[in-house]
Coordinates of C-alpha atoms in Angstrom, one line a residue:
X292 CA -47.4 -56.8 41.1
X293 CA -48.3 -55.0 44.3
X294 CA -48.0 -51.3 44.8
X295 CA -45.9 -50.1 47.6
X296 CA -47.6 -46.7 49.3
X297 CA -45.0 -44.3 51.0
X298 CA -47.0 -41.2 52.6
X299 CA -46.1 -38.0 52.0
X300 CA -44.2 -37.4 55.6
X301 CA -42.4 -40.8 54.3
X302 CA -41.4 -39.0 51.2
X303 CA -40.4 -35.1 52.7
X304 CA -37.7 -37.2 54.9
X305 CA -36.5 -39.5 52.2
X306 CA -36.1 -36.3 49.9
X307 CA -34.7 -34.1 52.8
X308 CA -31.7 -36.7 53.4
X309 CA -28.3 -34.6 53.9
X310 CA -26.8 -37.1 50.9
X311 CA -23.1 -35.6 52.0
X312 CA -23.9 -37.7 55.4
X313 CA -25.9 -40.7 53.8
X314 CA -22.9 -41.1 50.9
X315 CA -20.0 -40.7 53.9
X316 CA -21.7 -43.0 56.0
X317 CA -22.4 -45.6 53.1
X318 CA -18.3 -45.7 52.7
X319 CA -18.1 -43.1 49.6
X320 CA -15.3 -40.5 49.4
X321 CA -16.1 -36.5 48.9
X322 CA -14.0 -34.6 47.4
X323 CA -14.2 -30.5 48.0
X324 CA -15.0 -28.9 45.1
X325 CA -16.1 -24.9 45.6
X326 CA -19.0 -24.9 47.8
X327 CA -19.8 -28.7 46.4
X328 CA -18.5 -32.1 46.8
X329 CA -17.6 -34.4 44.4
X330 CA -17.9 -38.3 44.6
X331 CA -14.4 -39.7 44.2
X332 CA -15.5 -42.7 42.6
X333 CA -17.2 -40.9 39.7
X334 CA -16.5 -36.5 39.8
X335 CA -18.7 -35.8 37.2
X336 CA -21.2 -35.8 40.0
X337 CA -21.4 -32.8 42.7
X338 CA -23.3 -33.0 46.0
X339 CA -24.6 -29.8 48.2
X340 CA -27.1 -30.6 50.4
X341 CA -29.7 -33.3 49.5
X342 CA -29.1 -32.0 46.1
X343 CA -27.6 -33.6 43.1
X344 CA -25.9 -33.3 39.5
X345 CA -24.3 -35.1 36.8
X346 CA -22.2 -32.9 35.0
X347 CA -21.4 -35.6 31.8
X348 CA -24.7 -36.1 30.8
X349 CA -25.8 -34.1 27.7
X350 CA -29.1 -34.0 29.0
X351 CA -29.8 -32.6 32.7
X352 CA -30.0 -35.1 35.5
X353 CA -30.0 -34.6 39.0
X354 CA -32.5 -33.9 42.2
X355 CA -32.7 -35.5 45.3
X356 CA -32.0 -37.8 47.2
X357 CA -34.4 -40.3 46.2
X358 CA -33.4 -39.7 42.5
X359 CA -30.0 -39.9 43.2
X360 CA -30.1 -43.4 45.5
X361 CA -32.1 -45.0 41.6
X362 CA -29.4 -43.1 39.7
X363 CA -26.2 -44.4 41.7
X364 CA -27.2 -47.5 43.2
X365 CA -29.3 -49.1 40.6
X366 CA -32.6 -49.7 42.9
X367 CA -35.9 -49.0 42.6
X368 CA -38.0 -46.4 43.6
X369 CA -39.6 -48.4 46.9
X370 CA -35.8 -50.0 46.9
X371 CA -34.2 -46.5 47.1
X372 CA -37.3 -45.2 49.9
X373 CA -36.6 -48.3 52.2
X374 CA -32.9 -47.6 52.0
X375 CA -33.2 -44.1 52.8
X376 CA -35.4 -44.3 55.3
X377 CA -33.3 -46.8 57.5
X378 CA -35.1 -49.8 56.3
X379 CA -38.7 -48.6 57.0
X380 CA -41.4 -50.3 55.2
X381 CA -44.0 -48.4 53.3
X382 CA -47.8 -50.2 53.5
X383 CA -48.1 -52.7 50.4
X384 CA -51.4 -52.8 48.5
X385 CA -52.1 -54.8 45.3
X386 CA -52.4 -53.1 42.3
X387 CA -55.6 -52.9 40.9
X388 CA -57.1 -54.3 37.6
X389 CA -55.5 -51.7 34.5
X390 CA -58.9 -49.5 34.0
X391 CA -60.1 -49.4 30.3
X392 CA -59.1 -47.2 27.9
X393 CA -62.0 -44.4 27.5
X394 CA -63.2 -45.1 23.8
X395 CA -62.0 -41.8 21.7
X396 CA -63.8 -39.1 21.1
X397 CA -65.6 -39.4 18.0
X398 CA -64.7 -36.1 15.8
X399 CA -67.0 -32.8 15.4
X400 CA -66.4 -29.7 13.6
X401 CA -67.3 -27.1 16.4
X402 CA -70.3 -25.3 15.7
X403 CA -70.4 -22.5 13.4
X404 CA -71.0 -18.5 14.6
X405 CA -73.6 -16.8 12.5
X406 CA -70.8 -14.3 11.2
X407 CA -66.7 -14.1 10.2
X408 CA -66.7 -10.6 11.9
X409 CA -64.3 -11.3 15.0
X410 CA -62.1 -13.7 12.5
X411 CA -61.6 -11.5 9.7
X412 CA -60.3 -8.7 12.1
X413 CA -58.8 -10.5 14.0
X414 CA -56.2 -12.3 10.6
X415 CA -57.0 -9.2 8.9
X416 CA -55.3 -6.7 11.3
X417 CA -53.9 -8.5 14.1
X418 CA -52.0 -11.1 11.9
X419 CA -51.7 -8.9 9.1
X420 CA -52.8 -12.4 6.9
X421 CA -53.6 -11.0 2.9
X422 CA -57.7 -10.7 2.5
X423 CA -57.5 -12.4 -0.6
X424 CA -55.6 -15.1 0.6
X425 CA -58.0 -15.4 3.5
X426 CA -60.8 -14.9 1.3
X427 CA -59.4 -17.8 -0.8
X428 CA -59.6 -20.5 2.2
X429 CA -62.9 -19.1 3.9
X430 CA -64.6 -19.6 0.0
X431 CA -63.2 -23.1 0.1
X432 CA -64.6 -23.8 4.0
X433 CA -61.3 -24.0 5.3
X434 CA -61.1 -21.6 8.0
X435 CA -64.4 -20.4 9.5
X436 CA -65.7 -18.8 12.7
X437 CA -66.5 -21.1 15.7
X438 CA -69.2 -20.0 18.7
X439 CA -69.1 -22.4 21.5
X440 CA -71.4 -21.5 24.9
X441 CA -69.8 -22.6 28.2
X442 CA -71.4 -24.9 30.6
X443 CA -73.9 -22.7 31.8
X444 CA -74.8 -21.0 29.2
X445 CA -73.4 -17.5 30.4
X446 CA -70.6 -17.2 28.2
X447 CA -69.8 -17.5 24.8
X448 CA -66.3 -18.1 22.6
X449 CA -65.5 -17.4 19.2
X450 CA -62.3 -19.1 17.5
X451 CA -60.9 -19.0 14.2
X452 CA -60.8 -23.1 13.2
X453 CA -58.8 -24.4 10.4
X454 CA -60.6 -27.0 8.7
X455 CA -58.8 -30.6 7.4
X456 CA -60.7 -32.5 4.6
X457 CA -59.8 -36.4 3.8
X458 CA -59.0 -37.4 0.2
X459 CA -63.0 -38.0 0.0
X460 CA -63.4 -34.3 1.2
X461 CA -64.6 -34.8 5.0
X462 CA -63.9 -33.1 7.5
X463 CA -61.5 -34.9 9.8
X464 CA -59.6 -32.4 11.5
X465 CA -60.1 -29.2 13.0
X466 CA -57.7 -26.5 15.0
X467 CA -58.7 -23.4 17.4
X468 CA -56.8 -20.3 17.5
X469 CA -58.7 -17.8 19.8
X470 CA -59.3 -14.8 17.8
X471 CA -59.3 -12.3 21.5
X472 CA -56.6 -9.3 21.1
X473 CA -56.1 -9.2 25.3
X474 CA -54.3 -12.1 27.2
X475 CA -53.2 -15.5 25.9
X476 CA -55.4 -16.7 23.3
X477 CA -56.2 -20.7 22.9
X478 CA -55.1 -22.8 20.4
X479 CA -55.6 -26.4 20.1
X480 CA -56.8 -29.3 17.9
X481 CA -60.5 -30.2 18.8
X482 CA -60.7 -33.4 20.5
X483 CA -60.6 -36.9 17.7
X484 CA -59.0 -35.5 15.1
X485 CA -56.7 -37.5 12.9
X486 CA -53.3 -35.8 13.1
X487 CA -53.5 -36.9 8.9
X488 CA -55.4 -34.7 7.5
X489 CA -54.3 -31.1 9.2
X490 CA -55.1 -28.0 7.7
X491 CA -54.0 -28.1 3.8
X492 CA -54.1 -26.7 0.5
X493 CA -53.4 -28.9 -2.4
X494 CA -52.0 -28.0 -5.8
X495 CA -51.1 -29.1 -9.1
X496 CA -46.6 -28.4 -9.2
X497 CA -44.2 -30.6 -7.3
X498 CA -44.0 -28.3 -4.3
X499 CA -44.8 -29.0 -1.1
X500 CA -44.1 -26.2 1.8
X501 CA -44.7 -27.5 5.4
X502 CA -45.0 -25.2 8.5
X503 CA -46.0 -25.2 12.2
X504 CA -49.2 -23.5 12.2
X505 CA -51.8 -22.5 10.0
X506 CA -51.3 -19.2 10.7
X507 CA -47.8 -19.0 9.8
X508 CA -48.9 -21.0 6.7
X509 CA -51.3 -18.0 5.7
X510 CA -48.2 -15.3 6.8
X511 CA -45.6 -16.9 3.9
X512 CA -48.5 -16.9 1.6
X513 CA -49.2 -13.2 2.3
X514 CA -45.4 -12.8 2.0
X515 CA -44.8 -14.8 -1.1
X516 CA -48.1 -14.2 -3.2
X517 CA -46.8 -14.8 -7.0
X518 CA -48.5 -17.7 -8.2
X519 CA -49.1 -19.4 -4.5
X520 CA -52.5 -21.7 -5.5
X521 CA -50.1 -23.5 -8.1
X522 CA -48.3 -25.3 -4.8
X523 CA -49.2 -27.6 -1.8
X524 CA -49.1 -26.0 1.5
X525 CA -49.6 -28.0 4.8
X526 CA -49.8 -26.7 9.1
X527 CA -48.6 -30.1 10.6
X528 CA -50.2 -28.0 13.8
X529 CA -46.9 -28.8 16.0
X530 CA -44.0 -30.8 14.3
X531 CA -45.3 -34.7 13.6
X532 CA -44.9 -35.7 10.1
X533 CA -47.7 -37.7 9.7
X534 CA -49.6 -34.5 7.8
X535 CA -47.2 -34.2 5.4
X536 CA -46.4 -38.2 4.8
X537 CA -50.0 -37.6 3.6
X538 CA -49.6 -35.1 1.2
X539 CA -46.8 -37.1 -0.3
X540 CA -49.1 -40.1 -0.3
X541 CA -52.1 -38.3 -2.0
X542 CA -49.8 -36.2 -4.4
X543 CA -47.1 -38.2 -6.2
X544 CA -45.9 -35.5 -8.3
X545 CA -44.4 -34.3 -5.5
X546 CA -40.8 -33.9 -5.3
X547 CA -39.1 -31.0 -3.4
X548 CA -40.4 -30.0 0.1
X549 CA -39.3 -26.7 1.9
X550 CA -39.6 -26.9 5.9
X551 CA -40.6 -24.1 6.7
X552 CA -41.0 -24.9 10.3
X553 CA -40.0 -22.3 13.3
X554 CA -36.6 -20.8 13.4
X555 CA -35.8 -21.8 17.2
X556 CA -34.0 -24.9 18.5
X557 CA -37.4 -27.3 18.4
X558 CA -37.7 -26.4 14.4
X559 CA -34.6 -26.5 13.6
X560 CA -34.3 -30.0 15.0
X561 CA -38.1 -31.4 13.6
X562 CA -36.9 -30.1 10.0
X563 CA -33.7 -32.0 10.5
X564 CA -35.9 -35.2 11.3
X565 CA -37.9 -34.7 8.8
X566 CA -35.4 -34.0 6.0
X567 CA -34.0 -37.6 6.7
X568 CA -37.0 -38.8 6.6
X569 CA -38.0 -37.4 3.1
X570 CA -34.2 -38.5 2.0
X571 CA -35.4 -41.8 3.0
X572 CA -38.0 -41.5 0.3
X573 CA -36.4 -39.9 -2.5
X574 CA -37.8 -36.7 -2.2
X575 CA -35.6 -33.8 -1.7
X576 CA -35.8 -31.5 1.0
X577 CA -34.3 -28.5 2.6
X578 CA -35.0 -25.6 5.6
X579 CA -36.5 -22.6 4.8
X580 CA -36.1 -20.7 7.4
X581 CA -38.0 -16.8 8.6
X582 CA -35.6 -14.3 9.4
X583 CA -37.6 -13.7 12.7
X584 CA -38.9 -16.3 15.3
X585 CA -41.7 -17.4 12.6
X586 CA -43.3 -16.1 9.2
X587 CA -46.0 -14.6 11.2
X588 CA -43.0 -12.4 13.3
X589 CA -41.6 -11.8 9.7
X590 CA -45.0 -10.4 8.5
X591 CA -45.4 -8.4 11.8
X592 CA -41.7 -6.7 11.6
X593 CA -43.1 -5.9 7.9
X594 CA -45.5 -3.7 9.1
X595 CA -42.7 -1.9 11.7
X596 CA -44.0 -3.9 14.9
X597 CA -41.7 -5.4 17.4
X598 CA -40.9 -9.3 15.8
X599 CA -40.1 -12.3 18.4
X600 CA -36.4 -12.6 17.2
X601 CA -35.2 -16.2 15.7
X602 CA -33.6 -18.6 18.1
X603 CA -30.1 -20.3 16.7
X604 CA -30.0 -23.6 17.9
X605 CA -27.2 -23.8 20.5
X606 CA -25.3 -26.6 19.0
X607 CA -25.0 -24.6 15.4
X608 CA -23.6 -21.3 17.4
X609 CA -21.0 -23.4 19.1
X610 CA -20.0 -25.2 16.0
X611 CA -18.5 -22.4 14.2
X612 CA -15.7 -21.7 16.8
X613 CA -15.2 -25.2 18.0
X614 CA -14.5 -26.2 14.3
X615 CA -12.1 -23.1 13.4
X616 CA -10.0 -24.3 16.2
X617 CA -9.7 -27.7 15.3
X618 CA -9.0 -26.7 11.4
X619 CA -6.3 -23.9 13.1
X620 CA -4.7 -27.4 15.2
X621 CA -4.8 -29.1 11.6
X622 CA -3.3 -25.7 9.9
X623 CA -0.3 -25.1 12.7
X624 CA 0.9 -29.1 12.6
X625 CA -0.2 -29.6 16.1
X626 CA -2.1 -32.2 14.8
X627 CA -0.1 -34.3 12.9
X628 CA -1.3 -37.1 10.4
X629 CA 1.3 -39.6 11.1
X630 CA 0.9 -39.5 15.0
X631 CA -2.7 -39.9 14.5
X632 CA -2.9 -43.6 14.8
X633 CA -1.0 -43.6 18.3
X634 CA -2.2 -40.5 20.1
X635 CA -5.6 -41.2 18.9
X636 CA -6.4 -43.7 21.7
X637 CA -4.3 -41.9 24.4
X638 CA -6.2 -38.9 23.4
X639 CA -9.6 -40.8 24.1
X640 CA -8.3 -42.1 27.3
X641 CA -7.9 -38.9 28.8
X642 CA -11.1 -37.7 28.0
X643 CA -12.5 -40.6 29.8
X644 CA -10.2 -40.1 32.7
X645 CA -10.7 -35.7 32.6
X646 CA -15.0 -36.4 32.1
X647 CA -14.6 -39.0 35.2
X648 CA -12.7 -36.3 37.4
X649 CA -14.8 -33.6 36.4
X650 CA -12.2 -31.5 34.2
X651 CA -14.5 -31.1 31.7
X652 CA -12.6 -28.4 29.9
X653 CA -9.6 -30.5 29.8
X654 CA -12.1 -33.2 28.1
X655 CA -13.3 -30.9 25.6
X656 CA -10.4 -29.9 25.0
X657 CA -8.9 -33.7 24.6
X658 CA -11.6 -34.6 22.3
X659 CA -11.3 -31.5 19.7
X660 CA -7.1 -32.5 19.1
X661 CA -8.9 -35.8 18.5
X662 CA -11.3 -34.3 16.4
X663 CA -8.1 -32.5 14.8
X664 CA -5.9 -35.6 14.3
X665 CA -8.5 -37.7 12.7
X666 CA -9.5 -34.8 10.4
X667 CA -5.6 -34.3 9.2
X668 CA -5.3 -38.5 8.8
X669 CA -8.6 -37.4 6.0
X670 CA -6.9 -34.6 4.4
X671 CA -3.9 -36.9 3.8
X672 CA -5.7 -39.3 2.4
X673 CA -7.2 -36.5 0.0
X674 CA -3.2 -35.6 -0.7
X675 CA -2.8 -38.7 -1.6
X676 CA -5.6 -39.6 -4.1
X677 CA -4.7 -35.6 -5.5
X678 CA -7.1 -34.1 -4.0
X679 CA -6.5 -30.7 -2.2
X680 CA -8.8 -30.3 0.6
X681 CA -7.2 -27.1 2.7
X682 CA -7.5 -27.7 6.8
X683 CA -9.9 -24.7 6.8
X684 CA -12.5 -26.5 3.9
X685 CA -12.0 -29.6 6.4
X686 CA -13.3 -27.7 9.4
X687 CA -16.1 -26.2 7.4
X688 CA -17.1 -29.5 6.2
X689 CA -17.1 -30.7 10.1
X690 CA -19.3 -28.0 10.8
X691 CA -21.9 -28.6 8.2
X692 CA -22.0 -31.9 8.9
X693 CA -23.1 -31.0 12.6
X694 CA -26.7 -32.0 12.8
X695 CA -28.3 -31.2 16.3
X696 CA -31.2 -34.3 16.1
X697 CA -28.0 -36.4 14.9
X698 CA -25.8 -35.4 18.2
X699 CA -28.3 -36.5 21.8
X700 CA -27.5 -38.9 24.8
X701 CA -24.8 -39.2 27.2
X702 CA -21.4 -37.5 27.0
X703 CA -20.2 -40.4 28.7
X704 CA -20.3 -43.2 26.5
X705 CA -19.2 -41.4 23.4
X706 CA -15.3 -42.2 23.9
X707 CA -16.1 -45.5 23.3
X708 CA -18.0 -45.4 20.3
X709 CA -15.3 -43.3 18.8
X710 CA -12.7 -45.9 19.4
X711 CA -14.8 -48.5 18.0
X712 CA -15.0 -46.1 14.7
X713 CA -11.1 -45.7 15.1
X714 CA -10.8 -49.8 15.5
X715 CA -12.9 -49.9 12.3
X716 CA -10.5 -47.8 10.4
X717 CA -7.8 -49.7 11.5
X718 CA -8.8 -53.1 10.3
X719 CA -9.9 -51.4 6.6
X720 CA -6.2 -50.1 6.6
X721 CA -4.6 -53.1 7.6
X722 CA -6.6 -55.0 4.9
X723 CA -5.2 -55.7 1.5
X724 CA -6.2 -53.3 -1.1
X725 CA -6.1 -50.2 0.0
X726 CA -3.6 -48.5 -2.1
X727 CA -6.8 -48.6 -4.8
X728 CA -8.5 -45.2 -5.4
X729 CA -11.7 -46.7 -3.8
X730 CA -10.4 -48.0 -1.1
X731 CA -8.3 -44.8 -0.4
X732 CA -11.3 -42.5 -1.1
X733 CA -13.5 -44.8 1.6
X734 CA -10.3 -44.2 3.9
X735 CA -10.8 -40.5 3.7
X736 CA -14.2 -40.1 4.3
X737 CA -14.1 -42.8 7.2
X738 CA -11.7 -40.2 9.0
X739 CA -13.9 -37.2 8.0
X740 CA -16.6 -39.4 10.0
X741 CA -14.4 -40.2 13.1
X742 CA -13.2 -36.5 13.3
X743 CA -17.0 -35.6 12.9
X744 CA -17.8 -37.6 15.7
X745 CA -15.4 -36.4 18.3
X746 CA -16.5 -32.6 17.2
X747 CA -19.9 -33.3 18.1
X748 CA -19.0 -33.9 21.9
X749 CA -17.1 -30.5 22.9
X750 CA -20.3 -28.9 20.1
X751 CA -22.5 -30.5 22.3
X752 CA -21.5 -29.7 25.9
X753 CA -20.8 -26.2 24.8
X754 CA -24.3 -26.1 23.6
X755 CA -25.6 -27.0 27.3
X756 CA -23.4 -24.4 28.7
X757 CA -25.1 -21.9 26.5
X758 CA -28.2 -23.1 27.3
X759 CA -27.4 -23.1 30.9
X760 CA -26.7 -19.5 30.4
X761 CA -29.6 -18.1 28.7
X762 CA -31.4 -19.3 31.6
X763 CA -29.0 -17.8 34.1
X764 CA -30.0 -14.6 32.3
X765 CA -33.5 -15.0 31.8
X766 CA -33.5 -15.4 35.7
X767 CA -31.9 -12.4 36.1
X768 CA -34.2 -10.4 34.1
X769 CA -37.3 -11.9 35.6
X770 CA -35.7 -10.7 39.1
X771 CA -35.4 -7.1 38.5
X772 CA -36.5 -4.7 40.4
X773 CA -40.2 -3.9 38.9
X774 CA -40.6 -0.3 37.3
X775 CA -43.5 1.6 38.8

């Protein structure tokens, strides 16, 4: 299809747009809101300037004008230019035949230095990793010294390189880590490696641990020394599972894997994908988590040097208060069993309606009594079979069943998905059977599920607003007056 050009002067106006103007002029209604306006036809959305923002989406969206014209209006990107520029045309060009995709790289191990000097100091007594550990993998030709000259031959760099062997023991994967004590240091996997066969270690017990990096591999090895050649070990070098798929694959008597990935918000939410994964498979799985940022920090703090702290993902520090209040709703009979069914759709409605307004507290707020009512329609059912469950053990339960990789995508569409849960429990009430154990025990858990679901929507817009200010803060310390 042809390619529409718009020039960069064509693109500063279309972006500079005063969208309060363009929207008031297209027939929309603004609404004052602070030093913002809100669209009356949708209030989740705020306007200053030729700026944008949806406040319902889970995940940030806004910008300018061109953005917003796509985002609102449903058009294109040269439908939304031609609109905002009056109906100017940008200069039309066929688009050219799709170029080839360069052949890749076939894989080398970079060439060897002619010692382990600058490696062994730099594990030894930067990163603190055990000589005999180290000494373990260098004998093996796992991890060696790399010395690579630059283009003209002026320079030369040394990196540590953490070696992957196939099942026939080649070499098919390789990873950098600069081994230089001043500035930021490289790291990277050399060019055609197969993301398979990452740095490893391979032994005879049914234990597989699975980290980030190699060198946090090496650090929980240092750390937990009793007996370590007896287990597999595996750096995925980032967070992809196909590395330790493989080690599944090549070592059936595998059966429990630790994830011993990074304790921050991208870990925690890899090991999460992962543990279904393994689930999936039969293999059982759990976190195992550093008490600082990563086992490397851990084995730093050891030695009494400052540690990156761990990072608790947002989601899992708003889901202990969240749930406490809806178990305290349960506890106090503001959320009563047998109004569940009727306020339960009302209670969904007004989310909509506080979300399309933009009274997102009042949302939130709607959705944990919802959260409340559906998780005291559960602990009836409990009653019922003889079952105890207290309202505080029902809100613990809603909070460790808060997964963050489970709870993504827009705020805005979750009241409906709820009601079609709700609807679902409905029709298994109204059908016949239900005064049977099973049946009532299916119930329960089918409300534990609903009230779940509406928890994760106040857990997960709190989590942005933390988000939102840790960066607020980070700002504010990066804009401090600079000590002399």
């Amino acid at each position: 299809m042809p390619y529409i050009y718009f020039t960069d002067e064509q693109k500063l106006r279309a972006n500079s747009v005063d969208l309060e103007r363009y929207l008031l002029q297209n027939g929309e209604e603004l609404i004052r809101s602070g030093p913002e306006k809100r669209l009356k036809s949708d209030k989740s959305i705020t306007i200053r300037g030729s700026e944008w923002f949806d406040h319902a989406q889970a995940v940030k969206t806004g910008g300018g004008p061109v953005a917003f014209v796509m985002y609102h209006y449903g058009l294109s990107y040269p439908e939304a230019m031609i609109r905002l520029l009056g109906g100017e045309q940008g200069v039309v060009y066929e688009a050219s035949p799709r170029k080839k995709e360069p052949e890749p790289k076939e894989f080398a191990l970079p060439p060897a230095g002619e010692s382990m000097r600058r490696v062994y100091a730099y594990l030894l007594k930067q990163r603190f990793i055990s000589r005999e550990v180290l000494n373990t993998f260098v004998s093996q030709r796992l991890i060696y010294e790399s010395c690579e000259k630059s283009k003209d031959n002026t320079k030369e760099y040394h990196n540590a390189v953490f070696v992957g062997f196939d099942e026939h023991g080649v070499p098919r994967h390789a990873h950098k880590r600069g081994v230089y004590t001043h500035g930021k240091s490289y790291r990277g996997n050399v060019s055609g490696c197969d993301p398979r066969y990452s740095f490893h270690w391979t032994g005879s017990s049914d234990r597989l641990y699975v980290f980030e990096a190699p060198i946090d591999l090496l650090s929980f090895l240092t750390l937990y020394p009793q007996d370590w050649q007896k287990h597999s070990y595996v750096a995925l070098c980032g967070t992809s599972e196909h590395a330790m798929l493989w080690m599944l694959e090549q070592n059936p008597q595998i059966r429990k894997v630790a994830l011993c990935l990074d304790h921050d918000e991208a870990g925690i939410e890899a090991s999460g994908q992962h543990e279904d994964t393994l689930r999936e498979r039969g293999i059982a799985a759990a976190p195992l988590r550093s008490q600082y940022k990563d086992w490397n920090a851990d084995l730093k703090a050891l030695h009494g040097l400052p540690a990156e702290p761990a990072e608790e993902h947002p989601q899992l520090l708003a889901a202990d208060p969240i749930c406490q209040r809806i178990g305290a709703a349960v506890s106090s009979g503001v959320a009563k069993p047998e109004q569940a069914e009727q306020k339960l759709p009302i209670l969904l409605q007004d989310y909509k309606n506080h979300l399309h307004q933009g009274r997102f507290d009042r949302a939130m707020d709607a959705m944990e009594l919802a959260a409340a009512m559906a998780l005291s329609s559960a602990l009836r059912e409990f009653r019922q079979m003889g079952k105890v469950v207290s309202p505080q053990q029902g809100a613990e339960r809603l909070r460790q069943s808060i997964q963050p990789h489970h709870n993504r995508g827009s705020l805005k569409n979750r009241a409906d998905e709820i009601a079609m849960e709700l609807q679902r429990i409905l029709a298994q009430k109204a059908s016949a059977g239900i005064c049977g154990r099973e049946s009532k025990e299916s119930l329960a858990y089918r409300w534990l599920e609903l009230a779940a679901s509406c928890a994760k929507v106040p857990i997960r817009y709190e989590a942005d607003q933390i988000k939102q200010r840790q960066k607020e803060e980070q700002a504010q310390r990066g804009a401090g007056p600079v000590m002399e």
